[in-house]
Amino acid sequence: YELGTKNAYSVTLEVDHYIPKEVLLVADRDTYKVTLIDGYVGKLQFKDEKGKPISGATVTYSAGAFNQTAFSGEDGIALLLGLTESMNLKLSVSHIKYATYNDKWSFDAKENNAKIITLKEGKGISGKIKFEDKPVMGAKVYLFQSGSSTALMTMDSGSDGSYFFNNLELKGEI
C-alpha cells in the first residue's frame, strides 16, 4: 500500500481459527506487529418486526464458565468473539425499546455461524432521571410491585438519564 502523508488506511486480517483483527496503517510506518487471538466469530443480526436493523442491542452470550457481552452497531449486527469451533450458547438480548429475548444457539464455525433475531416491541415502564434539568447517568432505578419490599427489577439509567423496564407481565399495582 502506498499512503499519503495525511492519509491512513486500515486492513482487516482474517486468519482461520483466529478472531479478525483490524490494523490501522499509517504513512510513517512500514512494519507492524499484530497479535491475533484464538477463536471464532459468530454474527447476530437484530431486526424489528418490520425488518429494520436495531442498533444498541446488548447481547450476553455464555457457555459454562464462558461469559461475554457484545453490542449491535448501526447495521444491527453484533459480533460474538472468542468462540470455539462448536459451542452451545445461551443468548440474552436486551434493548431499551424491545422485549428481552432469551434463546439457545448451537454455534458451529462452518455450518451455523450467523443468526437473525427479530425483537418484539416491549411493554414496559420508562422515564428519565434528571437533576436541575440535566440527565443523570448511572442512577439506580428500582421497580417494586405494590405491597412488596423486594425489587422486581433494578437498572442503571443511561447516558441520557433514561431507563426502561421491559418485558413486563405483572399483575396488580406497581
CSV table of C-alpha atoms in Angstrom, one decimal:
chain,number,residue,atom,x,y,z
A,1,TYR,CA,0.0,0.0,0.0
A,2,GLU,CA,1.2,3.5,-0.8
A,3,LEU,CA,0.0,6.0,1.8
A,4,GLY,CA,0.0,9.8,1.5
A,5,THR,CA,1.4,11.9,4.4
A,6,LYS,CA,-2.1,12.6,5.8
A,7,ASN,CA,-3.9,9.5,4.8
A,8,ALA,CA,-4.5,6.5,6.9
A,9,TYR,CA,-6.0,3.2,5.8
A,10,SER,CA,-7.0,0.1,7.7
A,11,VAL,CA,-6.8,-3.5,6.8
A,12,THR,CA,-8.6,-6.4,8.5
A,13,LEU,CA,-6.7,-9.6,8.9
A,14,GLU,CA,-8.8,-12.7,8.7
A,15,VAL,CA,-7.0,-15.9,9.5
A,16,ASP,CA,-8.6,-19.3,10.1
A,17,HIS,CA,-9.1,-20.1,13.8
A,18,TYR,CA,-8.4,-16.5,14.9
A,19,ILE,CA,-10.6,-13.5,15.6
A,20,PRO,CA,-10.4,-11.0,12.8
A,21,LYS,CA,-8.2,-8.0,13.7
A,22,GLU,CA,-8.3,-4.5,12.2
A,23,VAL,CA,-4.9,-2.8,11.8
A,24,LEU,CA,-4.6,0.9,11.1
A,25,LEU,CA,-1.9,1.6,8.5
A,26,VAL,CA,-0.2,5.0,8.7
A,27,ALA,CA,2.2,6.8,6.4
A,28,ASP,CA,5.3,6.8,8.6
A,29,ARG,CA,5.3,3.0,9.4
A,30,ASP,CA,6.2,0.1,7.3
A,31,THR,CA,6.3,-2.7,9.8
A,32,TYR,CA,3.5,-3.8,12.2
A,33,LYS,CA,3.4,-6.4,15.0
A,34,VAL,CA,-0.1,-7.8,15.3
A,35,THR,CA,-1.3,-10.2,18.0
A,36,LEU,CA,-4.1,-12.5,16.9
A,37,ILE,CA,-6.5,-14.1,19.4
A,38,ASP,CA,-7.5,-17.7,19.1
A,39,GLY,CA,-11.2,-18.2,18.4
A,40,TYR,CA,-14.1,-17.9,16.1
A,41,VAL,CA,-16.7,-15.2,15.5
A,42,GLY,CA,-20.4,-15.6,15.5
A,43,LYS,CA,-22.6,-13.0,13.9
A,44,LEU,CA,-26.0,-11.9,15.2
A,45,GLN,CA,-28.2,-9.5,13.3
A,46,PHE,CA,-31.1,-7.8,15.1
A,47,LYS,CA,-34.2,-6.6,13.3
A,48,ASP,CA,-37.5,-5.2,14.4
A,49,GLU,CA,-40.8,-6.7,13.3
A,50,LYS,CA,-40.7,-4.5,10.1
A,51,GLY,CA,-37.3,-5.9,9.2
A,52,LYS,CA,-35.3,-2.7,10.1
A,53,PRO,CA,-31.9,-3.2,11.8
A,54,ILE,CA,-31.8,-2.5,15.6
A,55,SER,CA,-28.7,-0.7,16.9
A,56,GLY,CA,-27.8,-0.6,20.6
A,57,ALA,CA,-28.9,-4.1,21.5
A,58,THR,CA,-26.9,-5.7,24.2
A,59,VAL,CA,-26.3,-9.5,23.9
A,60,THR,CA,-24.9,-11.6,26.7
A,61,TYR,CA,-23.7,-14.9,25.5
A,62,SER,CA,-22.4,-17.8,27.6
A,63,ALA,CA,-21.5,-21.5,27.7
A,64,GLY,CA,-20.5,-22.9,31.1
A,65,ALA,CA,-17.9,-20.6,32.7
A,66,PHE,CA,-17.5,-18.6,29.4
A,67,ASN,CA,-19.5,-15.3,29.5
A,68,GLN,CA,-19.2,-12.3,27.1
A,69,THR,CA,-21.1,-9.3,26.1
A,70,ALA,CA,-21.5,-7.6,22.6
A,71,PHE,CA,-23.4,-4.7,21.2
A,72,SER,CA,-25.1,-4.2,17.9
A,73,GLY,CA,-24.0,-1.4,15.6
A,74,GLU,CA,-25.9,0.9,13.3
A,75,ASP,CA,-26.3,-2.1,10.9
A,76,GLY,CA,-28.0,-4.2,13.7
A,77,ILE,CA,-25.0,-6.6,13.7
A,78,ALA,CA,-23.3,-7.8,16.9
A,79,LEU,CA,-20.1,-9.9,16.6
A,80,LEU,CA,-19.7,-12.6,19.2
A,81,LEU,CA,-15.9,-13.0,19.8
A,82,GLY,CA,-13.8,-15.8,21.4
A,83,LEU,CA,-16.0,-18.7,20.4
A,84,THR,CA,-14.7,-22.3,19.9
A,85,GLU,CA,-15.3,-24.2,16.7
A,86,SER,CA,-18.6,-25.6,18.1
A,87,MET,CA,-20.5,-24.2,21.2
A,88,ASN,CA,-23.9,-24.4,22.7
A,89,LEU,CA,-24.6,-20.8,23.7
A,90,LYS,CA,-27.2,-19.2,25.9
A,91,LEU,CA,-28.2,-15.8,24.5
A,92,SER,CA,-29.9,-13.0,26.4
A,93,VAL,CA,-30.7,-9.8,24.3
A,94,SER,CA,-31.9,-6.6,25.8
A,95,HIS,CA,-32.7,-3.2,24.4
A,96,ILE,CA,-34.5,-0.3,25.9
A,97,LYS,CA,-37.4,-0.3,23.4
A,98,TYR,CA,-37.8,-4.1,22.9
A,99,ALA,CA,-38.8,-7.1,25.0
A,100,THR,CA,-35.9,-9.1,26.4
A,101,TYR,CA,-35.1,-12.1,24.1
A,102,ASN,CA,-33.6,-15.3,25.6
A,103,ASP,CA,-32.7,-18.3,23.4
A,104,LYS,CA,-30.1,-21.1,22.9
A,105,TRP,CA,-27.9,-21.3,19.8
A,106,SER,CA,-25.8,-24.2,18.6
A,107,PHE,CA,-22.9,-22.2,17.1
A,108,ASP,CA,-20.8,-24.0,14.6
A,109,ALA,CA,-18.0,-22.1,12.8
A,110,LYS,CA,-18.6,-23.9,9.5
A,111,GLU,CA,-22.3,-24.6,9.3
A,112,ASN,CA,-24.1,-22.3,11.7
A,113,ASN,CA,-22.1,-19.1,12.3
A,114,ALA,CA,-24.8,-16.4,11.8
A,115,LYS,CA,-28.3,-15.9,13.1
A,116,ILE,CA,-31.0,-13.3,12.5
A,117,ILE,CA,-33.1,-12.4,15.6
A,118,THR,CA,-36.3,-10.4,15.4
A,119,LEU,CA,-37.0,-8.4,18.5
A,120,LYS,CA,-40.6,-7.5,19.5
A,121,GLU,CA,-41.6,-4.1,20.8
A,122,GLY,CA,-41.6,-4.2,24.6
A,123,LYS,CA,-44.3,-3.3,27.0
A,124,GLY,CA,-42.9,-1.6,30.0
A,125,ILE,CA,-42.3,1.4,32.1
A,126,SER,CA,-39.8,4.1,31.1
A,127,GLY,CA,-38.7,7.6,32.1
A,128,LYS,CA,-35.7,9.9,32.5
A,129,ILE,CA,-33.8,10.8,35.6
A,130,LYS,CA,-32.9,14.5,35.8
A,131,PHE,CA,-31.3,16.8,38.4
A,132,GLU,CA,-31.5,20.5,37.9
A,133,ASP,CA,-32.9,19.8,34.4
A,134,LYS,CA,-29.7,17.8,33.4
A,135,PRO,CA,-29.8,14.0,32.8
A,136,VAL,CA,-28.4,11.7,35.5
A,137,MET,CA,-26.4,8.8,34.2
A,138,GLY,CA,-25.9,5.7,36.3
A,139,ALA,CA,-28.8,6.3,38.8
A,140,LYS,CA,-30.1,3.1,40.3
A,141,VAL,CA,-33.8,2.7,39.4
A,142,TYR,CA,-35.8,0.0,41.3
A,143,LEU,CA,-39.2,-1.5,40.2
A,144,PHE,CA,-41.4,-2.7,43.1
A,145,GLN,CA,-44.8,-4.4,43.0
A,146,SER,CA,-47.4,-2.8,45.3
A,147,GLY,CA,-47.2,-4.4,48.8
A,148,SER,CA,-43.7,-5.9,48.3
A,149,SER,CA,-40.4,-4.6,49.7
A,150,THR,CA,-38.4,-6.7,47.3
A,151,ALA,CA,-37.4,-5.1,43.9
A,152,LEU,CA,-38.7,-6.9,40.9
A,153,MET,CA,-36.1,-5.4,38.7
A,154,THR,CA,-33.1,-3.0,39.0
A,155,MET,CA,-31.3,-1.0,36.4
A,156,ASP,CA,-29.0,2.0,35.9
A,157,SER,CA,-30.1,5.0,34.0
A,158,GLY,CA,-28.4,5.5,30.6
A,159,SER,CA,-26.2,8.4,29.5
A,160,ASP,CA,-29.3,10.5,28.7
A,161,GLY,CA,-30.9,9.6,32.1
A,162,SER,CA,-33.3,7.2,30.5
A,163,TYR,CA,-34.5,3.9,32.0
A,164,PHE,CA,-36.9,1.3,30.7
A,165,PHE,CA,-38.2,-1.9,32.4
A,166,ASN,CA,-39.3,-4.1,29.5
A,167,ASN,CA,-41.0,-7.4,29.0
A,168,LEU,CA,-43.3,-6.8,31.9
A,169,GLU,CA,-46.1,-9.3,32.7
A,170,LEU,CA,-47.1,-8.0,36.1
A,171,LYS,CA,-50.5,-8.3,37.8
A,172,GLY,CA,-51.7,-5.9,40.3
A,173,GLU,CA,-50.3,-2.4,41.0
A,174,ILE,CA,-46.8,-1.2,40.6
